[in-house]
Tab-separated table of C-alpha atoms and ligand atoms in Angstrom:
chain	number	residue	atom	x	y	z
A	1	MET	CA	-17.725	14.516	7.395
A	2	LYS	CA	-14.049	13.717	7.053
A	3	LYS	CA	-13.083	10.085	6.622
A	4	LEU	CA	-10.869	8.653	9.321
A	5	ILE	CA	-7.593	6.995	8.373
A	6	PHE	CA	-5.746	4.760	10.819
A	7	SER	CA	-2.093	3.804	10.737
A	8	GLY	CA	0.232	2.503	13.413
A	9	ILE	CA	3.851	1.868	14.270
A	10	ARG	CA	4.980	-0.611	16.919
A	11	ALA	CA	6.691	0.681	20.040
A	12	THR	CA	9.819	-1.372	19.446
A	13	GLY	CA	12.445	1.354	19.169
A	14	ARG	CA	13.312	4.543	17.380
A	15	LEU	CA	11.883	5.120	13.910
A	16	HIS	CA	14.108	4.402	10.927
A	17	LEU	CA	14.020	5.530	7.310
A	18	GLY	CA	11.830	2.566	6.334
A	19	ASN	CA	9.133	3.592	8.828
A	20	TYR	CA	9.451	7.201	7.747
A	21	LEU	CA	9.323	6.691	3.983
A	22	GLY	CA	6.956	3.711	3.924
A	23	ALA	CA	4.445	4.869	6.530
A	24	VAL	CA	4.910	8.312	8.109
A	25	LYS	CA	5.221	10.125	4.770
A	26	GLY	CA	1.932	8.605	3.634
A	27	MET	CA	0.293	9.653	6.908
A	28	LEU	CA	1.550	13.214	6.421
A	29	GLU	CA	0.245	13.266	2.849
A	30	LEU	CA	-3.212	12.220	4.051
A	31	GLN	CA	-3.084	14.665	6.962
A	32	ALA	CA	-2.700	17.435	4.360
A	33	ASP	CA	-5.780	16.218	2.449
A	34	PRO	CA	-8.946	18.001	3.639
A	35	ASP	CA	-11.069	14.911	2.892
A	36	TYR	CA	-9.374	12.900	5.635
A	37	GLU	CA	-8.601	12.935	9.324
A	38	MET	CA	-5.505	10.964	10.278
A	39	LEU	CA	-5.131	8.841	13.366
A	40	PHE	CA	-1.422	8.246	14.085
A	41	ALA	CA	-1.113	5.316	16.486
A	42	VAL	CA	1.707	3.906	18.547
A	43	VAL	CA	0.729	0.270	18.805
A	44	ASP	CA	2.264	-0.698	22.117
A	45	ILE	CA	0.146	-3.837	22.593
A	46	HIS	CA	1.446	-5.150	19.271
A	47	ALA	CA	4.966	-4.652	20.666
A	48	MET	CA	4.157	-7.320	23.275
A	49	THR	CA	3.680	-10.021	20.640
A	50	THR	CA	7.458	-10.609	20.402
A	51	PRO	CA	9.884	-10.687	23.372
A	52	TYR	CA	10.074	-7.207	24.926
A	53	ASP	CA	11.394	-5.465	28.020
A	54	LYS	CA	8.562	-4.407	30.362
A	55	ASP	CA	10.790	-1.784	31.967
A	56	LYS	CA	11.366	-0.083	28.627
A	57	LEU	CA	7.981	-0.365	26.878
A	58	SER	CA	6.407	2.872	28.115
A	59	GLN	CA	9.543	4.862	27.326
A	60	GLN	CA	9.711	3.342	23.843
A	61	THR	CA	6.066	4.246	23.305
A	62	TYR	CA	6.801	7.826	24.321
A	63	GLU	CA	9.780	7.954	21.923
A	64	VAL	CA	7.554	7.038	18.964
A	65	VAL	CA	5.047	9.703	20.061
A	66	LEU	CA	7.866	12.271	19.965
A	67	ASP	CA	9.073	11.003	16.583
A	68	TYR	CA	5.561	11.331	15.132
A	69	LEU	CA	5.186	14.884	16.398
A	70	ALA	CA	8.677	15.810	15.218
A	71	CYS	CA	7.926	14.431	11.740
A	72	GLY	CA	4.941	16.749	11.413
A	73	LEU	CA	1.911	15.119	13.049
A	74	ASP	CA	-0.230	18.180	13.685
A	75	PRO	CA	-2.482	17.708	16.746
A	76	GLU	CA	-4.744	20.487	15.438
A	77	LYS	CA	-5.581	18.364	12.411
A	78	SER	CA	-4.911	14.761	13.441
A	79	MET	CA	-5.355	12.425	16.376
A	80	LEU	CA	-2.529	10.738	18.183
A	81	LEU	CA	-3.351	7.407	19.769
A	82	VAL	CA	-1.433	5.219	22.162
A	83	GLN	CA	-3.147	1.909	21.447
A	84	SER	CA	-3.204	0.623	25.040
A	85	LYS	CA	-5.242	3.689	26.103
A	86	VAL	CA	-8.133	2.054	24.231
A	87	GLY	CA	-6.754	-1.472	24.592
A	88	ASP	CA	-9.984	-2.739	26.161
A	89	LEU	CA	-11.948	-1.794	23.027
A	90	HIS	CA	-9.432	-2.961	20.425
A	91	THR	CA	-8.707	-6.310	22.060
A	92	GLU	CA	-12.400	-7.024	22.581
A	93	LEU	CA	-13.094	-6.284	18.933
A	94	ALA	CA	-10.153	-8.486	17.920
A	95	PHE	CA	-11.691	-11.333	19.915
A	96	TYR	CA	-14.994	-11.071	18.028
A	97	PHE	CA	-13.063	-11.007	14.751
A	98	SER	CA	-11.232	-14.178	15.775
A	99	THR	CA	-14.558	-16.050	15.588
A	100	VAL	CA	-14.641	-15.694	11.790
A	101	ILE	CA	-11.000	-16.493	10.916
A	102	THR	CA	-9.450	-19.955	11.036
A	103	ILE	CA	-6.204	-20.891	12.768
A	104	ALA	CA	-4.914	-22.363	9.479
A	105	LYS	CA	-5.332	-19.006	7.741
A	106	MET	CA	-3.288	-17.244	10.394
A	107	GLN	CA	-0.549	-19.900	10.501
A	108	HIS	CA	0.014	-19.606	6.770
A	109	LEU	CA	0.676	-15.884	6.709
A	110	PRO	CA	4.231	-15.100	5.529
A	111	THR	CA	4.539	-12.452	8.269
A	112	PHE	CA	3.729	-15.059	10.939
A	113	LYS	CA	6.198	-17.573	9.470
A	114	GLU	CA	8.931	-14.935	9.449
A	115	LYS	CA	8.395	-14.141	13.140
A	116	VAL	CA	8.358	-17.858	14.005
A	117	LYS	CA	11.798	-18.109	12.381
A	118	GLN	CA	13.052	-15.052	14.273
A	119	HIS	CA	11.675	-16.132	17.658
A	120	PRO	CA	11.203	-19.919	17.609
A	121	ASP	CA	10.788	-20.048	21.401
A	122	ASN	CA	8.028	-17.452	21.423
A	123	VAL	CA	5.311	-18.708	19.144
A	124	THR	CA	2.488	-17.433	21.321
A	125	MET	CA	-1.232	-16.907	20.851
A	126	ALA	CA	-0.518	-13.168	20.902
A	127	LEU	CA	1.729	-13.569	17.861
A	128	LEU	CA	-0.874	-15.621	16.014
A	129	ASN	CA	-3.501	-12.980	16.818
A	130	TYR	CA	-1.337	-10.038	15.725
A	131	PRO	CA	-3.183	-9.493	12.416
A	132	LEU	CA	-6.595	-9.613	14.124
A	133	LEU	CA	-5.613	-6.885	16.563
A	134	MET	CA	-4.433	-4.906	13.553
A	135	ALA	CA	-7.771	-5.536	11.819
A	136	ALA	CA	-9.500	-4.260	14.964
A	137	ASP	CA	-7.306	-1.115	14.970
A	138	ILE	CA	-8.283	-0.351	11.398
A	139	LEU	CA	-11.948	-1.372	11.388
A	140	ALA	CA	-12.776	0.273	14.732
A	141	TYR	CA	-12.446	3.552	12.815
A	142	ARG	CA	-13.737	2.203	9.466
A	143	SER	CA	-10.522	3.276	7.826
A	144	GLU	CA	-10.759	2.735	4.057
A	145	LEU	CA	-7.131	3.544	3.388
A	146	VAL	CA	-4.114	2.481	5.408
A	147	PRO	CA	-0.739	4.149	4.820
A	148	VAL	CA	1.769	1.328	5.448
A	149	GLY	CA	4.760	-0.249	3.700
A	150	ILE	CA	4.338	-3.118	1.250
A	151	ASP	CA	5.349	-5.662	3.943
A	152	GLN	CA	1.959	-5.093	5.605
A	153	GLU	CA	-0.080	-6.282	2.612
A	154	PRO	CA	-0.745	-9.786	4.089
A	155	HIS	CA	-2.196	-8.151	7.221
A	156	LEU	CA	-4.450	-5.931	5.132
A	157	GLU	CA	-5.641	-9.016	3.266
A	158	VAL	CA	-6.697	-10.495	6.643
A	159	THR	CA	-8.425	-7.209	7.511
A	160	ARG	CA	-10.389	-7.359	4.251
A	161	GLU	CA	-11.370	-10.961	4.927
A	162	VAL	CA	-12.554	-10.025	8.420
A	163	ALA	CA	-14.594	-7.156	6.962
A	164	ARG	CA	-16.191	-9.357	4.285
A	165	LYS	CA	-17.101	-12.091	6.770
A	166	MET	CA	-18.439	-9.717	9.421
A	167	ASN	CA	-20.516	-7.982	6.752
A	168	SER	CA	-21.955	-11.143	5.229
A	169	LEU	CA	-22.497	-13.074	8.481
A	170	TYR	CA	-23.723	-10.258	10.708
A	171	GLY	CA	-24.913	-7.494	8.389
A	172	LEU	CA	-22.212	-5.025	9.343
A	173	ASP	CA	-20.911	-2.439	6.887
A	174	PHE	CA	-17.146	-2.443	7.299
A	175	PRO	CA	-15.089	-1.131	4.356
A	176	GLU	CA	-12.446	-3.370	2.764
A	177	PRO	CA	-9.365	-1.246	3.439
A	178	LYS	CA	-6.714	-0.646	0.787
A	179	ARG	CA	-3.084	0.218	1.272
A	180	PHE	CA	-2.091	3.817	0.618
A	181	ALA	CA	1.346	3.438	-0.967
A	182	THR	CA	4.228	5.909	-0.949
A	183	LYS	CA	7.320	6.063	-3.157
A	184	GLY	CA	9.253	4.488	-0.293
A	185	GLU	CA	6.899	1.530	0.211
A	186	TYR	CA	9.920	-0.796	0.325
A	187	VAL	CA	13.152	0.655	1.702
A	188	PRO	CA	16.007	-1.841	1.318
A	189	SER	CA	18.406	-2.839	4.068
A	190	LEU	CA	21.755	-1.023	4.021
A	191	PHE	CA	23.326	-4.455	3.508
A	192	GLY	CA	21.432	-4.772	0.238
A	193	GLU	CA	19.665	-8.009	1.241
A	194	GLY	CA	16.064	-7.764	2.469
A	195	LYS	CA	14.305	-4.719	3.875
A	196	MET	CA	15.477	-2.096	6.316
A	197	SER	CA	14.325	-3.413	9.689
A	198	LYS	CA	14.583	-2.533	13.375
A	199	SER	CA	15.316	-6.153	14.201
A	200	VAL	CA	18.382	-6.361	11.922
A	201	GLU	CA	21.259	-4.404	13.466
A	202	GLY	CA	23.161	-2.348	10.873
A	203	SER	CA	20.350	-2.517	8.301
A	204	PHE	CA	18.874	0.875	9.165
A	205	ILE	CA	19.409	4.613	9.490
A	206	ASN	CA	17.478	6.146	12.374
A	207	LEU	CA	15.598	9.416	12.075
A	208	THR	CA	17.778	10.872	14.803
A	209	ASP	CA	21.167	9.902	13.329
A	210	ASP	CA	23.605	12.758	12.759
A	211	LEU	CA	25.623	13.209	9.569
A	212	GLU	CA	28.658	11.298	10.830
A	213	THR	CA	26.516	8.326	11.900
A	214	ILE	CA	24.682	8.297	8.567
A	215	LYS	CA	28.039	8.291	6.739
A	216	LYS	CA	29.346	5.460	8.924
A	217	ARG	CA	26.235	3.391	8.330
A	218	LEU	CA	26.306	3.929	4.542
A	219	ALA	CA	30.006	3.015	4.484
A	220	LYS	CA	28.979	-0.563	5.316
A	221	THR	CA	26.825	-0.981	2.187
A	222	PRO	CA	28.718	-3.355	-0.126
A	223	THR	CA	29.539	-2.031	-3.613
A	224	ASP	CA	31.418	-3.277	-6.694
A	225	ALA	CA	33.873	-1.984	-9.333
A	226	GLY	CA	31.387	0.731	-10.330
A	227	LYS	CA	30.994	-0.369	-13.939
A	228	SER	CA	28.752	-2.877	-15.633
A	229	ASP	CA	30.507	-6.127	-16.490
A	230	GLY	CA	27.476	-7.563	-18.212
A	231	LYS	CA	26.055	-8.990	-14.958
A	232	PRO	CA	23.243	-7.241	-13.044
A	233	ALA	CA	24.416	-4.760	-10.384
A	234	SER	CA	24.928	-6.227	-6.899
A	235	SER	CA	22.085	-5.906	-4.373
A	236	GLY	CA	24.094	-3.340	-2.350
A	237	VAL	CA	24.405	-1.090	-5.408
A	238	VAL	CA	20.708	-1.510	-6.214
A	239	ALA	CA	19.886	-0.500	-2.604
A	240	LEU	CA	22.122	2.578	-2.846
A	241	LEU	CA	20.555	3.658	-6.130
A	242	ASP	CA	17.062	3.186	-4.680
A	243	MET	CA	18.016	5.461	-1.788
A	244	VAL	CA	19.439	8.006	-4.255
A	245	ALA	CA	16.080	8.023	-6.070
A	246	LEU	CA	14.228	8.544	-2.778
A	247	PHE	CA	16.412	11.364	-1.434
A	248	GLU	CA	17.941	12.976	-4.524
A	249	GLY	CA	15.322	12.172	-7.175
A	250	GLU	CA	14.924	9.784	-10.116
A	251	ASP	CA	17.053	11.975	-12.415
A	252	LYS	CA	20.054	11.633	-10.156
A	253	LYS	CA	19.600	7.869	-10.064
A	254	ASN	CA	19.435	7.759	-13.868
A	255	GLU	CA	22.623	9.823	-14.075
A	256	TYR	CA	24.422	7.225	-11.933
A	257	LEU	CA	22.927	4.390	-13.941
A	258	LYS	CA	24.305	5.926	-17.133
A	259	GLN	CA	27.754	6.188	-15.547
A	260	TYR	CA	27.449	2.556	-14.518
A	261	MET	CA	26.341	1.226	-17.888
A	262	ASP	CA	28.437	3.170	-20.368
A	263	GLY	CA	30.247	6.021	-18.672
A	264	ASP	CA	33.372	6.334	-16.554
A	265	GLY	CA	31.837	4.304	-13.756
A	266	ILE	CA	30.368	5.312	-10.381
A	267	ARG	CA	32.677	6.591	-7.667
A	268	TYR	CA	30.919	5.163	-4.618
A	269	GLY	CA	32.798	7.318	-2.121
A	270	GLU	CA	31.278	10.423	-3.684
A	271	LEU	CA	27.877	8.826	-4.167
A	272	LYS	CA	27.713	7.851	-0.489
A	273	LYS	CA	28.876	11.278	0.680
A	274	GLU	CA	26.227	13.083	-1.399
A	275	LEU	CA	23.541	10.614	-0.362
A	276	ALA	CA	24.425	10.992	3.343
A	277	GLU	CA	24.150	14.765	3.003
A	278	ALA	CA	20.786	14.540	1.231
A	279	ILE	CA	19.413	12.233	3.953
A	280	TYR	CA	20.763	14.457	6.709
A	281	LYS	CA	19.201	17.540	5.095
A	282	GLU	CA	15.769	15.906	5.235
A	283	LEU	CA	16.220	14.616	8.793
A	284	GLN	CA	17.761	17.689	10.423
A	285	PRO	CA	14.517	19.676	10.868
A	286	ILE	CA	12.923	16.561	12.385
A	287	TRP	CA	15.442	16.198	15.129
A	288	GLU	CA	15.538	19.917	15.821
A	289	LYS	CA	11.786	19.825	16.387
A	290	ARG	CA	12.243	16.717	18.500
A	291	LYS	CA	14.679	18.467	20.806
A	292	GLU	CA	12.077	21.185	21.398
A	293	LEU	CA	9.391	18.606	22.171
A	294	GLU	CA	11.631	16.821	24.659
A	295	LYS	CA	11.390	19.975	26.786
A	296	LYS	CA	7.572	19.930	26.814
A	297	PRO	CA	6.408	16.663	28.442
A	298	ASP	CA	3.149	18.186	29.729
A	299	TYR	CA	2.158	19.357	26.263
A	300	VAL	CA	2.898	15.893	24.848
A	301	LYS	CA	0.961	14.151	27.644
A	302	GLN	CA	-2.050	16.326	26.921
A	303	ILE	CA	-1.973	15.356	23.244
A	304	ILE	CA	-1.898	11.675	24.253
A	305	GLU	CA	-4.885	12.139	26.603
A	306	ASP	CA	-6.919	14.143	24.048
A	307	GLY	CA	-6.289	11.572	21.309
A	308	ALA	CA	-7.311	8.672	23.537
A	309	LYS	CA	-10.555	10.401	24.501
A	310	LYS	CA	-11.578	11.100	20.907
A	311	ALA	CA	-10.582	7.639	19.694
A	312	ARG	CA	-12.505	5.985	22.548
A	313	GLN	CA	-15.737	7.685	21.493
A	314	ILE	CA	-15.465	6.376	17.941
A	315	ALA	CA	-14.205	2.867	18.709
A	316	SER	CA	-16.820	2.292	21.411
A	317	GLN	CA	-19.608	3.028	18.923
A	318	THR	CA	-18.205	0.451	16.505
A	319	LEU	CA	-17.844	-2.080	19.304
A	320	ALA	CA	-21.417	-1.540	20.500
A	321	GLU	CA	-22.732	-2.104	16.988
A	322	VAL	CA	-20.666	-5.283	16.533
A	323	LYS	CA	-21.869	-6.699	19.867
A	324	GLU	CA	-25.460	-5.990	19.078
A	325	LYS	CA	-25.289	-7.459	15.547
A	326	MET	CA	-23.467	-10.548	16.810
A	327	GLY	CA	-26.277	-11.293	19.238
A	328	LEU	CA	-24.856	-10.222	22.565
A	329	LEU	CA	-27.357	-8.821	25.046
B	1	LIG	P1	6.014	-1.750	12.248
B	1	LIG	O1	6.375	-1.032	13.476
B	1	LIG	O2	6.713	-3.037	11.956
B	1	LIG	O3	6.239	-0.843	10.983
B	1	LIG	C1	5.690	0.455	10.947
B	1	LIG	C2	5.503	0.912	9.509
B	1	LIG	O4	6.762	1.039	8.852
B	1	LIG	C3	6.709	0.345	7.607
B	1	LIG	N1	8.034	-0.180	7.282
B	1	LIG	C4	8.623	-0.041	6.084
B	1	LIG	N2	8.217	0.568	4.962
B	1	LIG	C5	9.072	0.556	3.900
B	1	LIG	N3	10.291	-0.034	3.942
B	1	LIG	C6	10.742	-0.649	5.052
B	1	LIG	N4	11.950	-1.204	5.095
B	1	LIG	C7	9.885	-0.672	6.202
B	1	LIG	N5	10.003	-1.172	7.458
B	1	LIG	C8	8.856	-0.863	8.115
B	1	LIG	C9	5.702	-0.773	7.829
B	1	LIG	O5	5.187	-1.236	6.610
B	1	LIG	C10	4.678	-0.062	8.678
B	1	LIG	O6	3.814	0.699	7.847
B	1	LIG	N6	1.732	-4.115	11.726
B	1	LIG	C11	2.199	-2.723	11.723
B	1	LIG	C12	1.694	-1.959	12.940
B	1	LIG	C13	0.198	-1.827	13.008
B	1	LIG	C14	-0.645	-1.139	12.099
B	1	LIG	C15	-1.968	-1.266	12.606
B	1	LIG	C16	-0.400	-0.441	10.931
B	1	LIG	C17	-0.614	-2.339	13.975
B	1	LIG	N7	-1.916	-1.980	13.752
B	1	LIG	C18	-3.068	-0.696	11.941
B	1	LIG	C19	-1.513	0.124	10.271
B	1	LIG	C20	-2.810	-0.008	10.769
B	1	LIG	C21	3.715	-2.764	11.648
B	1	LIG	O7	4.265	-3.554	10.968
B	1	LIG	O8	4.445	-1.916	12.344
């Protein structure tokens, strides 16, 4: 039997290079591995944990579905899941998990603190419970590996704690899931400071950006004189070189580093032009496929329905076992 692997992306907007390199590429790698069956989820309920527009949520969910399929999610091999289609099961499981985790634990998570800073007027119970719903997503399918970026590590730590406690208190046999890391587990912001993020305007390149847009966005990354002056390179330059490594390879990055340290210096105009072209080359087939999919809404709807049906069967078995072991009638 193939092992199921769960990963999810929130329905908060179009996918960017961070989502693609940190998560989707890992999902595609596991999809190609015959030992595993991937479950690609759009976690729309998680999108409700920060302020959102109810009139846009379903469209945003659909956009992520299209992005997944365009990136190479193969419905013959993998499942596609819109989380709210099995929301009854996942949220019920999350509630049972909340009986074994303290409020203090959740309040101390760096991911929670970051969101509190971003949305001080929206510190809701839903936000506090975010990691438990994520634990339910993962453990409902007993996923041992989770392809996500490094920023998700605190949530996986909570998932492992939930698994350990449920196993020791109630005799369940949940795995303690580990992160499946990709080369792009941390994609920097185009500004050089922090990570590329949907919530920071100008920090990202979207999967559907054309060459001109990619060039314009890269133009904003701050650079320096191009030569080492004894001080470490600025964070903008480090971010650019990281992106070079991801899209043009480590050798190319080392070539630039040599120019920076003891050569003629880096000409950033050329570096950015070449980098934009390399990114565009990787993204072009994705948005061509996406345009095709946009013409086939019935086909896409069917994939959503099929995925939900299969996922429901598995998650409801897990839920039944948890209820029974926890003493419910
Ligand atoms: P979300 O939507 O914030 O992020 C989706 C995925 O993209 C990765 N990511 C990055 N990776 C590298 N560099 C970046 N700059 C970058 N920005 C985002 C994230 O690490 C993530 O893998 N909590 C999850 C959603 C979720 C989930 C789950 C994931 C809910 N339930 C169960 C896995 C399993 C999240 O942060 O989504």
